């Protein structure tokens, strides 16, 4: 299993410079929408095509699915089922802010429970390109140089003392219970919300705190997708000693009932997620 997962991680790392190099000329919206009804940037489609081709070329990969396409692409063999958000936070491209790639490696056909993840990773295009990977309950942060991973933090752990928070959605659309919880959090933590989940989650992994894209009035399942965003990032945060929740349980325990199902997402320090669940109960 380790060799197959290493091959997936290495392929994603090797593709990161190509995705990053292709961003500047692909900042315009095409006339297509993804299965979640969101407009697609040329960069979304470019990253998706690169990752599909290169990941399906691996013997160990049985299928590829992404946020950008309706169905699953099968290959003729392989063991693992890969779910990608090829360009998480792509709306940040026009404003030149953080974005990146999320990959989940499942050992069951998709859609699948987060408990069938065997590995996951995200690549973050910030001032430098970094990659956080998780497997066997351990998270690792690497710098990507010339498409190669160089580990800089072997056993990444979320800091004990939280200092930052970032909550998505419009404040008037938050539930009364979440609003009250947020007002309490605002008294002690510093706001860090940049509009790309992986950029905001990386702040939480670096400084400790809480990221949420909660249930909203009119969108009870929030915005983020379980297969491509919620599960893979929850797998990483929990491997780093944090917690995840849909509001009442780990995201990894949320039943998979659709490839593009949305889920309320809350990720960060265990104490804060516990407080959140108590506030929403
Ligand atoms: P995609 O860009 O992959 O659709 O990701 C959705 C996303 O950009 C998340 O990365 C981020 O957390 C959220 O949407 C931001 O939403 P909003 O623009 O409503 O704050």
Coordinates of C-alpha atoms and ligand atoms in Angstrom, one line a residue:
X1 CA 0.0 0.0 0.0
X2 CA 2.8 2.4 0.9
X3 CA 4.4 2.2 -2.6
X4 CA 1.0 2.9 -4.3
X5 CA 0.2 5.8 -2.1
X6 CA 3.7 7.2 -2.5
X7 CA 3.2 7.0 -6.3
X8 CA -0.1 9.0 -6.0
X9 CA 1.6 11.6 -3.8
X10 CA 4.6 11.9 -6.1
X11 CA 2.4 12.3 -9.1
X12 CA 0.4 15.1 -7.5
X13 CA 3.6 16.8 -6.4
X14 CA 5.1 16.5 -9.9
X15 CA 1.9 18.0 -11.4
X16 CA 1.8 21.0 -9.1
X17 CA 4.4 23.1 -11.0
X18 CA 2.5 22.4 -14.3
X19 CA -0.8 23.5 -12.7
X20 CA 0.8 26.6 -11.1
X21 CA 2.5 27.5 -14.4
X22 CA -0.8 27.2 -16.2
X23 CA -2.8 29.6 -14.0
X24 CA -1.8 33.0 -15.3
X25 CA -3.2 32.3 -18.8
X26 CA -6.4 30.6 -17.5
X27 CA -8.1 33.2 -15.3
X28 CA -11.2 33.5 -17.4
X29 CA -14.5 31.7 -16.8
X30 CA -15.6 29.3 -19.6
X31 CA -19.3 28.9 -20.4
X32 CA -19.6 25.6 -18.5
X33 CA -20.6 24.8 -14.9
X34 CA -19.4 22.0 -12.6
X35 CA -21.9 19.4 -11.2
X36 CA -22.4 21.7 -8.2
X37 CA -23.7 24.4 -10.5
X38 CA -20.6 26.6 -10.1
X39 CA -19.0 28.4 -13.1
X40 CA -15.7 26.8 -14.2
X41 CA -12.5 28.7 -14.8
X42 CA -10.3 27.5 -17.7
X43 CA -7.8 26.7 -14.9
X44 CA -10.2 24.3 -13.2
X45 CA -10.6 22.3 -16.4
X46 CA -6.9 22.4 -17.1
X47 CA -5.9 21.1 -13.7
X48 CA -8.6 18.5 -13.8
X49 CA -7.4 17.1 -17.2
X50 CA -3.8 17.0 -16.1
X51 CA -4.6 15.2 -12.8
X52 CA -7.0 12.7 -14.4
X53 CA -4.5 11.7 -17.1
X54 CA -1.5 11.3 -14.8
X55 CA -3.3 9.6 -11.9
X56 CA -5.2 7.1 -14.1
X57 CA -1.8 6.2 -15.7
X58 CA -0.8 4.7 -12.3
X59 CA -1.3 0.9 -12.1
X60 CA -2.7 1.3 -8.6
X61 CA -5.4 3.8 -9.5
X62 CA -8.8 2.2 -10.4
X63 CA -10.8 5.3 -10.9
X64 CA -10.7 9.1 -10.9
X65 CA -13.5 11.5 -9.8
X66 CA -13.4 15.2 -9.4
X67 CA -15.5 18.2 -8.3
X68 CA -15.4 19.3 -11.9
X69 CA -17.0 16.3 -13.6
X70 CA -20.3 14.6 -13.1
X71 CA -19.2 11.0 -13.1
X72 CA -16.3 8.7 -12.3
X73 CA -13.7 7.7 -14.9
X74 CA -12.7 4.0 -14.5
X75 CA -9.4 2.5 -15.5
X76 CA -8.8 -1.2 -16.4
X77 CA -7.3 -2.3 -13.1
X78 CA -5.9 -0.8 -9.9
X79 CA -7.0 -0.8 -6.2
X80 CA -7.6 2.8 -5.2
X81 CA -10.2 5.3 -6.1
X82 CA -9.0 8.9 -6.2
X83 CA -11.2 12.0 -5.6
X84 CA -9.8 15.4 -6.5
X85 CA -10.7 19.0 -6.1
X86 CA -8.2 20.0 -8.8
X87 CA -8.2 23.7 -7.9
X88 CA -9.7 24.4 -4.5
X89 CA -10.4 28.1 -4.1
X90 CA -10.2 28.8 -7.8
X91 CA -12.3 31.9 -7.3
X92 CA -9.1 33.3 -5.7
X93 CA -7.3 33.2 -9.0
X94 CA -8.6 36.6 -10.2
X95 CA -7.6 38.2 -6.9
X96 CA -4.3 36.3 -6.8
X97 CA -4.8 34.7 -3.5
X98 CA -4.1 31.2 -2.1
X99 CA -5.5 28.1 -3.8
X100 CA -4.5 24.5 -4.5
X101 CA -5.3 20.9 -5.1
X102 CA -7.0 18.4 -2.8
X103 CA -6.7 14.6 -3.3
X104 CA -8.4 11.8 -1.4
X105 CA -7.3 8.1 -1.9
X106 CA -10.1 5.7 -1.0
X107 CA -10.0 1.9 -1.0
X108 CA -13.7 1.7 -2.0
X109 CA -15.5 2.8 -5.1
X110 CA -16.9 6.4 -5.0
X111 CA -18.9 7.8 -3.4
X112 CA -17.4 6.3 -0.3
X113 CA -17.3 6.9 3.5
X114 CA -14.3 8.9 4.8
X115 CA -13.5 5.7 6.8
X116 CA -12.4 4.1 3.5
X117 CA -9.7 6.8 3.0
X118 CA -6.2 5.3 3.1
X119 CA -4.4 8.6 2.4
X120 CA -5.1 12.2 1.5
X121 CA -3.2 15.3 0.6
X122 CA -3.4 19.0 -0.4
X123 CA -1.0 21.2 -2.4
X124 CA -1.1 24.8 -1.4
X125 CA -0.1 27.5 -3.9
X126 CA 1.1 30.3 -1.6
X127 CA 4.3 32.4 -1.7
X128 CA 5.9 28.9 -2.0
X129 CA 4.3 25.6 -3.0
X130 CA 3.8 23.2 -0.1
X131 CA 2.0 19.9 0.3
X132 CA 0.5 18.3 3.3
X133 CA 0.0 14.5 3.1
X134 CA -1.5 12.0 5.6
X135 CA -1.5 8.3 5.9
X136 CA -1.4 5.8 8.8
X137 CA -2.6 8.5 11.1
X138 CA 0.4 10.7 10.5
X139 CA 0.5 14.0 8.7
X140 CA 3.6 15.4 6.9
X141 CA 4.3 18.9 5.5
X142 CA 6.6 19.1 2.5
X143 CA 7.9 21.9 0.3
X144 CA 7.6 21.2 -3.4
X145 CA 10.7 22.1 -5.4
X146 CA 10.9 21.2 -9.1
X147 CA 8.0 18.8 -8.7
X148 CA 9.8 16.9 -5.8
X149 CA 8.5 16.7 -2.2
X150 CA 11.0 17.7 0.5
X151 CA 9.6 16.9 3.9
X152 CA 10.0 19.8 6.4
X153 CA 7.7 18.6 9.2
X154 CA 7.6 14.9 9.6
X155 CA 4.9 14.5 12.2
X156 CA 2.7 17.6 11.7
X157 CA 0.6 18.3 14.9
X158 CA -2.0 21.1 15.3
X159 CA -0.7 23.5 18.1
X160 CA -2.3 23.0 21.5
X161 CA -3.2 26.6 21.9
X162 CA -5.6 27.9 19.2
X163 CA -5.1 31.5 17.9
X164 CA -7.0 31.8 14.6
X165 CA -10.5 31.2 13.1
X166 CA -12.1 31.4 9.7
X167 CA -15.8 31.0 9.1
X168 CA -17.4 30.9 5.6
X169 CA -20.8 31.9 4.3
X170 CA -22.6 35.2 4.9
X171 CA -23.1 36.1 8.6
X172 CA -26.9 36.7 8.2
X173 CA -27.2 33.2 6.8
X174 CA -25.6 31.5 9.8
X175 CA -28.0 29.7 12.3
X176 CA -28.6 31.5 15.6
X177 CA -26.6 28.8 17.4
X178 CA -23.6 29.1 15.1
X179 CA -23.8 32.9 15.3
X180 CA -23.7 32.8 19.1
X181 CA -20.8 30.4 19.0
X182 CA -18.9 32.6 16.5
X183 CA -19.4 35.7 18.7
X184 CA -17.8 33.8 21.6
X185 CA -14.9 32.6 19.4
X186 CA -14.3 36.2 18.1
X187 CA -13.6 37.4 21.7
X188 CA -10.3 35.3 21.8
X189 CA -9.2 34.2 18.4
X190 CA -7.9 36.2 15.4
X191 CA -9.8 36.2 12.1
X192 CA -8.1 34.4 9.2
X193 CA -10.4 33.8 6.3
X194 CA -9.0 33.9 2.8
X195 CA -11.7 32.2 0.7
X196 CA -9.8 29.0 -0.1
X197 CA -10.5 26.1 2.3
X198 CA -6.9 24.7 2.1
X199 CA -5.3 28.1 2.7
X200 CA -7.6 28.7 5.7
X201 CA -7.1 25.1 7.0
X202 CA -3.3 25.5 6.7
X203 CA -3.5 28.5 9.0
X204 CA -5.4 26.4 11.5
X205 CA -2.8 23.6 11.2
X206 CA 0.0 26.1 11.6
X207 CA -1.3 28.3 14.4
X208 CA -4.1 26.3 15.9
X209 CA -7.8 27.3 15.8
X210 CA -10.9 26.5 13.8
X211 CA -12.1 26.6 10.2
X212 CA -15.8 26.2 9.4
X213 CA -18.1 26.4 6.4
X214 CA -21.3 25.8 8.4
X215 CA -24.9 25.0 7.5
X216 CA -26.6 28.1 6.2
X217 CA -30.2 29.3 6.0
X218 CA -31.2 28.1 2.6
X219 CA -28.2 25.7 2.4
X220 CA -28.5 23.3 5.3
X221 CA -25.6 21.2 4.0
X222 CA -23.3 24.2 3.5
X223 CA -21.2 24.6 0.5
X224 CA -18.3 22.1 0.6
X225 CA -18.3 18.7 -0.9
X226 CA -17.8 15.6 1.3
X227 CA -15.9 13.4 -1.2
X228 CA -13.5 16.0 -2.5
X229 CA -13.1 18.5 0.3
X230 CA -14.6 17.4 3.6
X231 CA -13.3 13.9 3.9
X232 CA -9.7 14.4 2.6
X233 CA -9.1 17.5 4.8
X234 CA -10.8 15.9 7.8
X235 CA -8.5 12.9 7.4
X236 CA -5.4 15.2 7.5
X237 CA -6.6 17.3 10.4
X238 CA -7.5 14.3 12.5
X239 CA -4.1 12.7 11.6
X240 CA -2.5 16.0 13.0
X241 CA -4.3 15.6 16.3
X242 CA -7.3 17.8 15.6
X243 CA -11.0 17.0 15.1
X244 CA -13.6 17.4 12.3
X245 CA -17.3 17.6 12.5
X246 CA -20.5 18.1 10.4
X247 CA -21.9 19.6 13.5
X248 CA -22.5 16.4 15.4
X249 CA -19.9 13.7 14.3
X250 CA -16.6 13.3 12.5
X251 CA -16.9 14.1 8.8
X252 CA -15.3 10.7 8.2
X253 CA -18.5 9.1 9.7
X254 CA -20.9 11.0 7.4
X255 CA -22.7 8.4 5.2
X256 CA -21.8 8.8 1.5
X257 CA -25.0 9.2 -0.4
X258 CA -23.9 11.1 -3.5
X259 CA -20.7 11.9 -5.4
X260 CA -21.3 15.7 -5.1
X261 CA -23.1 15.8 -1.8
X262 CA -22.4 18.8 0.3
X263 CA -21.7 18.8 4.0
X264 CA -21.3 21.4 6.8
X265 CA -17.5 21.5 7.6
X266 CA -15.9 22.3 10.9
X267 CA -12.2 21.5 11.4
X268 CA -9.5 22.3 14.0
X269 CA -8.5 21.9 17.6
X270 CA -10.4 19.2 19.5
X271 CA -11.5 21.5 22.3
X272 CA -13.0 24.0 19.8
X273 CA -14.8 21.3 17.8
X274 CA -16.2 19.8 21.0
X275 CA -17.4 23.3 22.0
X276 CA -19.0 23.8 18.6
X277 CA -20.9 20.5 18.7
X278 CA -22.2 21.4 22.2
X279 CA -23.3 24.8 20.9
X280 CA -25.2 23.2 18.0
X281 CA -26.7 20.4 20.0
Ligands
LIG1 P1 -13.8 25.4 -5.0 O1 -13.1 26.7 -5.5 O2 -13.1 24.2 -5.3 O3 -15.3 25.4 -5.6 O4 -13.9 25.5 -3.4 C1 -14.9 26.1 -2.8 C2 -14.3 27.2 -2.0 O5 -13.5 28.1 -2.7 C3 -13.5 26.7 -0.8 O6 -12.2 26.5 -1.1 C4 -13.7 27.9 0.2 O7 -13.6 27.4 1.5 C5 -15.1 28.3 -0.1 O8 -15.4 27.9 -1.4 C6 -15.2 29.8 -0.1 O9 -16.6 30.1 -0.3 P2 -17.1 31.6 -0.2 O10 -16.6 32.3 -1.5 O11 -18.6 31.5 -0.1 O12 -16.5 32.3 1.0

